[in-house]
PDB file of C-alpha atoms in Angstrom:
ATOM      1  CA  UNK A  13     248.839-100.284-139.135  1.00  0.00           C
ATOM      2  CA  UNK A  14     246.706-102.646-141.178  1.00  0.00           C
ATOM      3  CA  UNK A  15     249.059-105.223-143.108  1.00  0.00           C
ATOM      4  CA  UNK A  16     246.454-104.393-146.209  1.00  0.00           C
ATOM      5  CA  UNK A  17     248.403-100.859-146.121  1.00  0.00           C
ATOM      6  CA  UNK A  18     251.330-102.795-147.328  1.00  0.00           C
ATOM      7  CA  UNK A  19     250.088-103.276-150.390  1.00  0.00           C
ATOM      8  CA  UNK A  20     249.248 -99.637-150.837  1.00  0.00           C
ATOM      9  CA  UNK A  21     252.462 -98.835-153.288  1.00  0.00           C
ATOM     10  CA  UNK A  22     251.726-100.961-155.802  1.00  0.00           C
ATOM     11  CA  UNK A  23     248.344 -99.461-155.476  1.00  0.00           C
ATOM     12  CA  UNK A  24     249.611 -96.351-156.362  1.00  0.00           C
ATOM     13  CA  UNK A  25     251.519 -97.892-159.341  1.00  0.00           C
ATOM     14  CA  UNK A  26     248.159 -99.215-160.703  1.00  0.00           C
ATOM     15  CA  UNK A  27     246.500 -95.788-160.347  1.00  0.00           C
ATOM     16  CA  UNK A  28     249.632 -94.448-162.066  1.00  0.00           C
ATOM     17  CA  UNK A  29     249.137 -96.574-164.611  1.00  0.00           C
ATOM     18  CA  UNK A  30     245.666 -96.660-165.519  1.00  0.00           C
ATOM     19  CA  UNK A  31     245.528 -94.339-168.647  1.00  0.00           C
ATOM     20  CA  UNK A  32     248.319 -96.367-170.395  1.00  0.00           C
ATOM     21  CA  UNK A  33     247.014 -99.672-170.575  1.00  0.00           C
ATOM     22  CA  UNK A  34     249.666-101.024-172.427  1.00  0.00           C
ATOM     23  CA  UNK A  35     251.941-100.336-168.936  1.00  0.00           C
ATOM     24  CA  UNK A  36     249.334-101.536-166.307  1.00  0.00           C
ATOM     25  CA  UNK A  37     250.174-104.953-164.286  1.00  0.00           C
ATOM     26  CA  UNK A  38     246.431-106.455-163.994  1.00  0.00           C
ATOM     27  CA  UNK A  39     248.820-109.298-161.900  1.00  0.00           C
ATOM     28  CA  UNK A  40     248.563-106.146-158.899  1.00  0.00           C
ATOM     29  CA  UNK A  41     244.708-105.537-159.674  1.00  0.00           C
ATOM     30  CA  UNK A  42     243.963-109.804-159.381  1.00  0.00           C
ATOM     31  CA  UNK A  43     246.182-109.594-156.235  1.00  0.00           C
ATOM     32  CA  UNK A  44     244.284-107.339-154.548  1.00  0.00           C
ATOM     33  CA  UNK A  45     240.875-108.459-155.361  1.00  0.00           C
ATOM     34  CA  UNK A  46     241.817-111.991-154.624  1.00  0.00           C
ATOM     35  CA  UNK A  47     241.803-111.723-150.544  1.00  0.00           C
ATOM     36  CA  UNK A  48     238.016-109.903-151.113  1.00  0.00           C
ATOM     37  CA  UNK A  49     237.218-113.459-152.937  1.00  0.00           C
ATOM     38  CA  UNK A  50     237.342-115.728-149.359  1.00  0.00           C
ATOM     39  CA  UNK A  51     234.731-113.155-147.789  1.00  0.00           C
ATOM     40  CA  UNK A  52     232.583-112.940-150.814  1.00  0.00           C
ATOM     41  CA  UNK A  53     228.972-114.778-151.918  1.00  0.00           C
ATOM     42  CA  UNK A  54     228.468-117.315-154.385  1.00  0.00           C
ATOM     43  CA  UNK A  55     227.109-114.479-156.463  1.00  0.00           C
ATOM     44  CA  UNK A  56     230.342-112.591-155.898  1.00  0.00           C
ATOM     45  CA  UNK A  57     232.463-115.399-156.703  1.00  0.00           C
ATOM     46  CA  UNK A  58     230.688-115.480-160.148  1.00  0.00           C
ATOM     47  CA  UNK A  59     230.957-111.404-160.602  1.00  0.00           C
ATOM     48  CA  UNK A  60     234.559-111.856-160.086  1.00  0.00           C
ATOM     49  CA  UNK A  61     235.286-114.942-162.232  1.00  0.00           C
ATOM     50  CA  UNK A  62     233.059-112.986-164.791  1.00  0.00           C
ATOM     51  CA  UNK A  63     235.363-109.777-164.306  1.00  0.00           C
ATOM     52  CA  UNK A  64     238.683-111.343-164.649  1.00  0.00           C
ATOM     53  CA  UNK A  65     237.709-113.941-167.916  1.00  0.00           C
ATOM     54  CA  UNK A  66     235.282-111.901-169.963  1.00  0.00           C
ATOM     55  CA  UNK A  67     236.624-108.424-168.824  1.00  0.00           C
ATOM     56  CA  UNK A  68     240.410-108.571-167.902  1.00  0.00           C
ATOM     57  CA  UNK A  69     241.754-111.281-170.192  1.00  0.00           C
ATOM     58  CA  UNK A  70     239.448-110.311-173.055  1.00  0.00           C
ATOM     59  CA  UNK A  71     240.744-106.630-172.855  1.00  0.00           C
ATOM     60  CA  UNK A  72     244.772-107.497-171.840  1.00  0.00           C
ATOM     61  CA  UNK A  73     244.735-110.365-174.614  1.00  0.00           C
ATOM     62  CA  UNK A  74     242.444-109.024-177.439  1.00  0.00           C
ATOM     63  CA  UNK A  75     241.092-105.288-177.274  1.00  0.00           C
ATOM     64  CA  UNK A  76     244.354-103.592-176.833  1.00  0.00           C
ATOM     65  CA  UNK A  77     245.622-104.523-180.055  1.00  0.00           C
ATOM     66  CA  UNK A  78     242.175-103.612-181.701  1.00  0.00           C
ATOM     67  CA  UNK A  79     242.844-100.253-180.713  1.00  0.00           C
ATOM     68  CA  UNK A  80     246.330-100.398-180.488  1.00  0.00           C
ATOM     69  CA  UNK A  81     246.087 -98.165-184.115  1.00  0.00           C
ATOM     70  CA  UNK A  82     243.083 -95.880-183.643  1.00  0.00           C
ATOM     71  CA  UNK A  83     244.365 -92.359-184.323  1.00  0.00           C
ATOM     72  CA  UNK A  84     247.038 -93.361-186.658  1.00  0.00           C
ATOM     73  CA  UNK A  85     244.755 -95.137-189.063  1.00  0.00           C
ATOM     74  CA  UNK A  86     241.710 -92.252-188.898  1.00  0.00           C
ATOM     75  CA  UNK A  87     241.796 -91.542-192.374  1.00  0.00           C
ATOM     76  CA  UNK A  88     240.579 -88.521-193.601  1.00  0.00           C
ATOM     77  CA  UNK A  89     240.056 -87.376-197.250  1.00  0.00           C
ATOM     78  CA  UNK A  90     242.173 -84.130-196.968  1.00  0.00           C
ATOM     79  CA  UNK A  91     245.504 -82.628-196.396  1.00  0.00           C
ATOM     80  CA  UNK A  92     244.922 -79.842-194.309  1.00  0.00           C
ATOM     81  CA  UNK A  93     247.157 -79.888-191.522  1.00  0.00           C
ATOM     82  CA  UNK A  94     245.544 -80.516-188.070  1.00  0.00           C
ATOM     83  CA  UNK A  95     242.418 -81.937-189.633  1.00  0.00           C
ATOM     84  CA  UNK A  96     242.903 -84.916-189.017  1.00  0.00           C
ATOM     85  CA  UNK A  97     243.891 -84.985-185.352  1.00  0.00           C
ATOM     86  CA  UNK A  98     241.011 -82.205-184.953  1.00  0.00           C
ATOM     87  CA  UNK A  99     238.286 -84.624-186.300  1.00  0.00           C
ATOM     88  CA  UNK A 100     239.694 -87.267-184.502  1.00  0.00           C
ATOM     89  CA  UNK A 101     239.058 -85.543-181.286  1.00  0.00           C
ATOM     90  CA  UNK A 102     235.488 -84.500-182.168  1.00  0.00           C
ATOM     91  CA  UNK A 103     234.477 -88.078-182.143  1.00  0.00           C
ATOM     92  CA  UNK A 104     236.143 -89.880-180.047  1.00  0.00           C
ATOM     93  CA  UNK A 105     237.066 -87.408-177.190  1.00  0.00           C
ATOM     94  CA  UNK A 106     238.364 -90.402-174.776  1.00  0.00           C
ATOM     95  CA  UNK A 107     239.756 -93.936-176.305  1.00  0.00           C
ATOM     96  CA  UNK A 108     237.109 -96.940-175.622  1.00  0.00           C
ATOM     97  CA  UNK A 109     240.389 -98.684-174.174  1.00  0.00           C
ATOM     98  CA  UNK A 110     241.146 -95.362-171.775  1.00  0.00           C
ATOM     99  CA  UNK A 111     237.519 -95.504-170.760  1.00  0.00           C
ATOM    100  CA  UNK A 112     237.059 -99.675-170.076  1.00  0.00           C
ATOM    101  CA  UNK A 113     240.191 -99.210-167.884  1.00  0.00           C
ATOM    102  CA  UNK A 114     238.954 -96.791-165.707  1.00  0.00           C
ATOM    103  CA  UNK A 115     235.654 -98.814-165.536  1.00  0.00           C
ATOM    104  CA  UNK A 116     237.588-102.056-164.343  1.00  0.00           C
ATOM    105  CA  UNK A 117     239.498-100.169-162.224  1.00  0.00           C
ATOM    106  CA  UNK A 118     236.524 -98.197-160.758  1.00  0.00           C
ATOM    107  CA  UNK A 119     234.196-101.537-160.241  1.00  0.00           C
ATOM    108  CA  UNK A 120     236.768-102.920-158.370  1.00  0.00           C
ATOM    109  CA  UNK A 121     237.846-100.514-155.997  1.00  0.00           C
ATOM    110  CA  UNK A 122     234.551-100.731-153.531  1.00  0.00           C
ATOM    111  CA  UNK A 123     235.884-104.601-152.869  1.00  0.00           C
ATOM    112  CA  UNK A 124     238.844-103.395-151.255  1.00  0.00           C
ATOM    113  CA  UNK A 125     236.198-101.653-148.843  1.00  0.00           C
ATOM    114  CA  UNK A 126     235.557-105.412-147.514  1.00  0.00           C
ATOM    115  CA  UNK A 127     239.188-106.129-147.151  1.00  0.00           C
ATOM    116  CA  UNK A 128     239.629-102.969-145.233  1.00  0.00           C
ATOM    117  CA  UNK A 129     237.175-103.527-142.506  1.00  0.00           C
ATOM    118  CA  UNK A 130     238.068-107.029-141.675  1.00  0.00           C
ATOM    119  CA  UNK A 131     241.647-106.125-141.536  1.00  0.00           C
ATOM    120  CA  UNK A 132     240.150-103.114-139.155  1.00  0.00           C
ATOM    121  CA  UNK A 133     238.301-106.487-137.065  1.00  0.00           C
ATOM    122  CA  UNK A 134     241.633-108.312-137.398  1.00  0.00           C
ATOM    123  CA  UNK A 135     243.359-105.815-135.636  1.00  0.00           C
ATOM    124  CA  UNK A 136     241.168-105.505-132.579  1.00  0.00           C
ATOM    125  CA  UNK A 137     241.120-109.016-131.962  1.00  0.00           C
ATOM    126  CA  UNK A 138     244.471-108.802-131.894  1.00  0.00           C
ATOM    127  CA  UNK A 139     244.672-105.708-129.303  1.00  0.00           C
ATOM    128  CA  UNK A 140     242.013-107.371-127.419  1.00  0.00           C
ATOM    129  CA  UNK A 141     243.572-111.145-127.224  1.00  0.00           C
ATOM    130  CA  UNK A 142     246.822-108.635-126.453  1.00  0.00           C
ATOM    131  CA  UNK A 143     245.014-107.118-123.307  1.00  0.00           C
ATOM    132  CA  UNK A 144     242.822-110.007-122.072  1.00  0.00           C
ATOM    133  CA  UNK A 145     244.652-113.045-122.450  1.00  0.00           C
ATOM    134  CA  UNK A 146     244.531-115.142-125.836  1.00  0.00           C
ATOM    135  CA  UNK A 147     241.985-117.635-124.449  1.00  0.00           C
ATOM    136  CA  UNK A 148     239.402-114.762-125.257  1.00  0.00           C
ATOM    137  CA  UNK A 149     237.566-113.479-128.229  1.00  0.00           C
ATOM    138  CA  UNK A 150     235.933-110.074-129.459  1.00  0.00           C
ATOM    139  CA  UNK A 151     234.970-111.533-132.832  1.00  0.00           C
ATOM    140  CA  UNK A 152     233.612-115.356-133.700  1.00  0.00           C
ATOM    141  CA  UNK A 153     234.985-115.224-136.952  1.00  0.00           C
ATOM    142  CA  UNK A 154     236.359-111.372-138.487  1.00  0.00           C
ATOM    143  CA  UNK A 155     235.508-112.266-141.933  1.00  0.00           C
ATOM    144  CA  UNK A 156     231.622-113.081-140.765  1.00  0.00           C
ATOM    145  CA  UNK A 157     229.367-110.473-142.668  1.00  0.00           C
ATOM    146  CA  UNK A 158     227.052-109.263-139.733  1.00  0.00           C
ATOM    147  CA  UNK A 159     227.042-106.424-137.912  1.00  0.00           C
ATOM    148  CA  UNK A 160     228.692-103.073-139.428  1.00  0.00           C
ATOM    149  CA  UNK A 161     230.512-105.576-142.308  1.00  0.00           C
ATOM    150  CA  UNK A 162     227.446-106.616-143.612  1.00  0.00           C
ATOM    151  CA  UNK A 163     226.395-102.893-144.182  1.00  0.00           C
ATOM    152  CA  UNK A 164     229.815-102.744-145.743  1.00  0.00           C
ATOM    153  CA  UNK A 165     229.512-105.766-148.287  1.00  0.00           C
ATOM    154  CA  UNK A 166     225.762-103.962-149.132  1.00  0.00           C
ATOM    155  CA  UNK A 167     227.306-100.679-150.189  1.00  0.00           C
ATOM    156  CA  UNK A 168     230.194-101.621-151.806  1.00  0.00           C
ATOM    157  CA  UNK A 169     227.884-103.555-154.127  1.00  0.00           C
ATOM    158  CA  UNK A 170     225.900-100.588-154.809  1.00  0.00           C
ATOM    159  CA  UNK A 171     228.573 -98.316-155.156  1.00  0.00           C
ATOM    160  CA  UNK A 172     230.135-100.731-157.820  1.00  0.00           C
ATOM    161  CA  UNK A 173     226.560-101.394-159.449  1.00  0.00           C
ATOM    162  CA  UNK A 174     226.375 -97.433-159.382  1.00  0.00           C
ATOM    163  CA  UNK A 175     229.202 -96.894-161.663  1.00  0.00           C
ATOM    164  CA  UNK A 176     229.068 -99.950-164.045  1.00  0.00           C
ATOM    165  CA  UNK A 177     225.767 -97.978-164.783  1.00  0.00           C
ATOM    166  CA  UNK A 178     227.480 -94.499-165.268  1.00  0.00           C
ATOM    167  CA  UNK A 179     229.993 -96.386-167.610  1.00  0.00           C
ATOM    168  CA  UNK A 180     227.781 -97.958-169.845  1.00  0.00           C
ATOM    169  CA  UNK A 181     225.927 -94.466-169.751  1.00  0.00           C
ATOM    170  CA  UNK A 182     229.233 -92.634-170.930  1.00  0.00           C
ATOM    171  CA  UNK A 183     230.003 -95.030-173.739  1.00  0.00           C
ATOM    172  CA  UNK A 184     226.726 -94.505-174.927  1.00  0.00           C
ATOM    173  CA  UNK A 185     226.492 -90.517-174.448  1.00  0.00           C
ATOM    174  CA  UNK A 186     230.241 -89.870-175.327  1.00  0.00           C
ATOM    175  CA  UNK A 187     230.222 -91.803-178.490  1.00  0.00           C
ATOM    176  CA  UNK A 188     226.018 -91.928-179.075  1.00  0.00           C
ATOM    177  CA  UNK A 189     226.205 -95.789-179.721  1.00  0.00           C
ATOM    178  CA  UNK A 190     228.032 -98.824-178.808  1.00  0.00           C
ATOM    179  CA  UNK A 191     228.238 -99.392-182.485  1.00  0.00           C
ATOM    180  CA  UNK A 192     231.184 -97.971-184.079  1.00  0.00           C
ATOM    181  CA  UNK A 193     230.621 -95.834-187.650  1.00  0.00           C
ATOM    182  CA  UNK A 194     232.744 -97.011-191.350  1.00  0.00           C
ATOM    183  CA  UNK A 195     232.884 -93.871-191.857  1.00  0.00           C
ATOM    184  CA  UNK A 196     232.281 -89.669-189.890  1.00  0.00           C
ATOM    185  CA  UNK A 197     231.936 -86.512-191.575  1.00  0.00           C
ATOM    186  CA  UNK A 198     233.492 -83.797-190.109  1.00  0.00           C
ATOM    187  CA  UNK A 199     233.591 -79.592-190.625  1.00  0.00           C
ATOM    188  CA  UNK A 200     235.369 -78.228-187.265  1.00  0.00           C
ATOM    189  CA  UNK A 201     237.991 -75.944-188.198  1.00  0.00           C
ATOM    190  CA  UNK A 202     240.565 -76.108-189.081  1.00  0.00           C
ATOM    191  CA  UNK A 203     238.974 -78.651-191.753  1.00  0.00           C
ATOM    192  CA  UNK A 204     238.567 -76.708-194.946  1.00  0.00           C
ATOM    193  CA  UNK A 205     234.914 -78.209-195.812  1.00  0.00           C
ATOM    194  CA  UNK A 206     233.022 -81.209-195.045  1.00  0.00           C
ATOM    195  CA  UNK A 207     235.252 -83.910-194.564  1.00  0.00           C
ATOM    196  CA  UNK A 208     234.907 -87.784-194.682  1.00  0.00           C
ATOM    197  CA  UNK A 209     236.847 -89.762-192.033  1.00  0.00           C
ATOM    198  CA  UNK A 210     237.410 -93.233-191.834  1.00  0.00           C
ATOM    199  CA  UNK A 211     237.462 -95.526-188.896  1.00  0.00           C
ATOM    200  CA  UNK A 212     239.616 -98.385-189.079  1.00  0.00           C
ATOM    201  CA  UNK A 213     238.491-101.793-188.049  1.00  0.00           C
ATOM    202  CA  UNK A 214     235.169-100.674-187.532  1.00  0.00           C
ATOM    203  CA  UNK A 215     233.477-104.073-187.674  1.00  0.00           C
ATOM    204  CA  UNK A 216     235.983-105.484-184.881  1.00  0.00           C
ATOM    205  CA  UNK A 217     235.737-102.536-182.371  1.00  0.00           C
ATOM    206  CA  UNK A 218     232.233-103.030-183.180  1.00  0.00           C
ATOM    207  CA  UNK A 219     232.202-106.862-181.876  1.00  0.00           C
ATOM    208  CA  UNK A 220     234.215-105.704-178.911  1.00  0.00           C
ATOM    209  CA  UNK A 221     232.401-102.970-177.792  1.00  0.00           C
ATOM    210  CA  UNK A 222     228.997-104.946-177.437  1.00  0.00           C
ATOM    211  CA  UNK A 223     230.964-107.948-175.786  1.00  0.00           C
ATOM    212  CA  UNK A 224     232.598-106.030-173.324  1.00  0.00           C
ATOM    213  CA  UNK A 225     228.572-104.002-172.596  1.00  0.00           C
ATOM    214  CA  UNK A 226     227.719-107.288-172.468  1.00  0.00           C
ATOM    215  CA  UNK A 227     229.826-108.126-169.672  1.00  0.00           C
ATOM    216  CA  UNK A 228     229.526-105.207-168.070  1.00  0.00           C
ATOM    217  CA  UNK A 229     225.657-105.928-168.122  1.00  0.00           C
ATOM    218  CA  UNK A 230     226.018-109.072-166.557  1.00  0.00           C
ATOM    219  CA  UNK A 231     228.025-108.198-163.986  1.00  0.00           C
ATOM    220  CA  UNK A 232     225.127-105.447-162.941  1.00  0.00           C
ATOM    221  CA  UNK A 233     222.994-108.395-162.864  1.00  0.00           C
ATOM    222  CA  UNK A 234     225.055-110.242-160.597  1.00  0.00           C
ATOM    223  CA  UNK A 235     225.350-107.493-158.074  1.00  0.00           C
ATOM    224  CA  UNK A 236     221.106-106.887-158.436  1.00  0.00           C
ATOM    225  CA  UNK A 237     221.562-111.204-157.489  1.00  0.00           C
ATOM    226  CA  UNK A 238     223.744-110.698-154.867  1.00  0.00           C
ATOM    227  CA  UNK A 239     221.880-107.415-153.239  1.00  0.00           C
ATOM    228  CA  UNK A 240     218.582-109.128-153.151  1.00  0.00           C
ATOM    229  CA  UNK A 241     220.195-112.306-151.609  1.00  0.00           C
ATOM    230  CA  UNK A 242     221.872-110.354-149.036  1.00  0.00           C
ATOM    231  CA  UNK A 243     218.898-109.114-147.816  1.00  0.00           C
ATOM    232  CA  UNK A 244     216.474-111.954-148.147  1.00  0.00           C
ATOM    233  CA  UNK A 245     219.230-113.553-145.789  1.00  0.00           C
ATOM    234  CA  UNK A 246     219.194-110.686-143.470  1.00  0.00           C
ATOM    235  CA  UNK A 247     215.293-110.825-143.365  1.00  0.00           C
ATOM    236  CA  UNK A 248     215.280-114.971-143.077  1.00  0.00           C
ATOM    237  CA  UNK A 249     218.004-114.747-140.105  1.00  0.00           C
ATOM    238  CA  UNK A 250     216.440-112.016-138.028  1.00  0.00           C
ATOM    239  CA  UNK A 251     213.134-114.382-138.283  1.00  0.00           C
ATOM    240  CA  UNK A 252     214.980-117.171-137.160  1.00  0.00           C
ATOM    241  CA  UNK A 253     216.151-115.370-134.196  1.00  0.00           C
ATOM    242  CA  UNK A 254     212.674-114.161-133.308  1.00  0.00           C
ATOM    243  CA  UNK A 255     211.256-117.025-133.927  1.00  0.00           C
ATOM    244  CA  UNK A 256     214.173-118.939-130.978  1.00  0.00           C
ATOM    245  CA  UNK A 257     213.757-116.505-128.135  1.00  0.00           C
ATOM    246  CA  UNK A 258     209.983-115.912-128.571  1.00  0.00           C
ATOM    247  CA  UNK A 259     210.919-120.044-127.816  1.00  0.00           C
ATOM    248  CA  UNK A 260     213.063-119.940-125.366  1.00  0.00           C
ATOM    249  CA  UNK A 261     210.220-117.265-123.239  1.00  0.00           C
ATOM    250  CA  UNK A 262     208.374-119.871-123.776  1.00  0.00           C
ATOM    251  CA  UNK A 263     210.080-122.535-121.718  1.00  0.00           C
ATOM    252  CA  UNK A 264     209.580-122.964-118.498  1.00  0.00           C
ATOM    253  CA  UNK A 265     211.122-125.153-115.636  1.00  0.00           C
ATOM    254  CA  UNK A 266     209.659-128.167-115.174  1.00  0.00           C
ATOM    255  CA  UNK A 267     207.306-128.374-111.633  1.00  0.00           C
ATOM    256  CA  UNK A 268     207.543-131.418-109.538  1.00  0.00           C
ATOM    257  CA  UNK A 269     203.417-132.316-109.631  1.00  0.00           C
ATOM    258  CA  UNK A 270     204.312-134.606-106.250  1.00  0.00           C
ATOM    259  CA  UNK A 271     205.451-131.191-104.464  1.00  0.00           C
ATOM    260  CA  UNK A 272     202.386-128.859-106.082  1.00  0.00           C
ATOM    261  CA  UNK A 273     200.045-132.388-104.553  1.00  0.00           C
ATOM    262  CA  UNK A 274     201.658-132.520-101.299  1.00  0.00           C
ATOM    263  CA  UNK A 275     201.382-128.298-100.981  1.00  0.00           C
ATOM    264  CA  UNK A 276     197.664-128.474-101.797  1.00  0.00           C
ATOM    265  CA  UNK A 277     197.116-131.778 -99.427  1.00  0.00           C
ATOM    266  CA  UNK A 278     198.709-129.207 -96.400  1.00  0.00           C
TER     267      UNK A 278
END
């Protein structure tokens, strides 16, 4: 098998790990994502700087401890056992943290459909230098996006572009704003009566939550960039080789004029 496939346990480790952010090893997740780096774009170069210093390090080094103490300071103006948690719940059904790490973890799993396939080219080359000598070649370069690869790179960057947008649409449904309240009312049972909650560190989770949309809009950008430069190369390369063998028809040999003289003087 592939040697990508080696990496596959600690793969499983990150999926393990990816509702308890305080135990996941982003060290596996840049790993992974750095071998897609050497057969990306310019543009993709830039998503993935983008991803890893606005998204990764802001979230390992910052965000966690924002909401490090969400549910244990939601403050609610009554005693009635189970209120609290209850109300809790009601608003925020999934933690902002929870949901950002399944984003990052989401946006970068189409990349590793890149990695796959050239490992898949790798590993005919190597059958077919195996079974025809090693002086030959099936591929001029593996890691070349043309053919099937380049249809690969295309939909990986709509598949990630496809759910950066259904993130950013569940933040907003889920919690009806990327602002976060001061303060919720609540009356689900077992609440005795309307009840005011209070968020803590609303201001900060506030600043957070539109940096991190922010970066999560710009990265949708990117991949918009990168998609429409894809195919304006596709389009500006099949021209090019249109334009070279409607050429090369075009050439002729050269006629000796002495021999076409001497044929018409017989």
């Amino acid at each position: 098998m592939f040697s990508f496939f080696s990496c596959l346990p600690k793969y499983s480790q990150l999926k393990r790990n990816v509702l308890k952010p305080e135990l996941m090893d982003w060290k596996v997740l840049q790993g992974f994502l750095s071998g897609v780096n050497k057969y990306s774009t310019a543009f993709g170069r830039i998503w993935l700087s983008v991803v890893f210093v606005f998204r990764v390090l802001i979230f390992v080094v910052a965000a966690e401890r924002v909401w490090s103490d969400e549910q244990g300071h939601f403050d609610c103006n009554t005693r009635q056992p189970g209120c609290t948690n209850i109300c809790y719940n009601h608003f925020f059904p999934i933690s902002h943290i929870r949901l950002w790490a399944l984003q990052l973890v989401f946006i970068t799993c189409p990349s590793f459909m890149v990695v796959l396939h050239v490992a898949y080219r790798e590993e005919r080359e190597r059958k077919y230098r195996a079974k025809h000598g090693e002086n030959t070649r099936l591929y001029d370069n593996p890691g070349q996006k043309h053919g099937g690869l380049w249809w690969t790179y295309l939909m990986s960057l709509f598949i990630k572009t496809g759910f950066e947008i259904t993130f950013l649409y569940l933040l907003h449904y889920i919690y009806d704003s990327f602002k976060l309240p001061r303060k919720v009312q609540c009356d689900v049972s077992p609440c005795p009566n309307l009840v005011d909650c209070y968020v803590s560190r609303p201001t900060e989770k506030t600043v957070f939550s539109y940096f991190m949309v922010g970066a999560s809009v710009l990265c949708v950008v990117l991949n918009i960039c990168e998609i429409f430069y894809m195919i304006a190369t596709r389009v500006v390369n099949r021209k090019q080789h249109g334009s070279i063998r409607i050429a090369s028809r075009k050439v002729r040999p050269e006629v000796d004029c002495d021999a076409c003289k001497s044929s018409h003087a017989e």
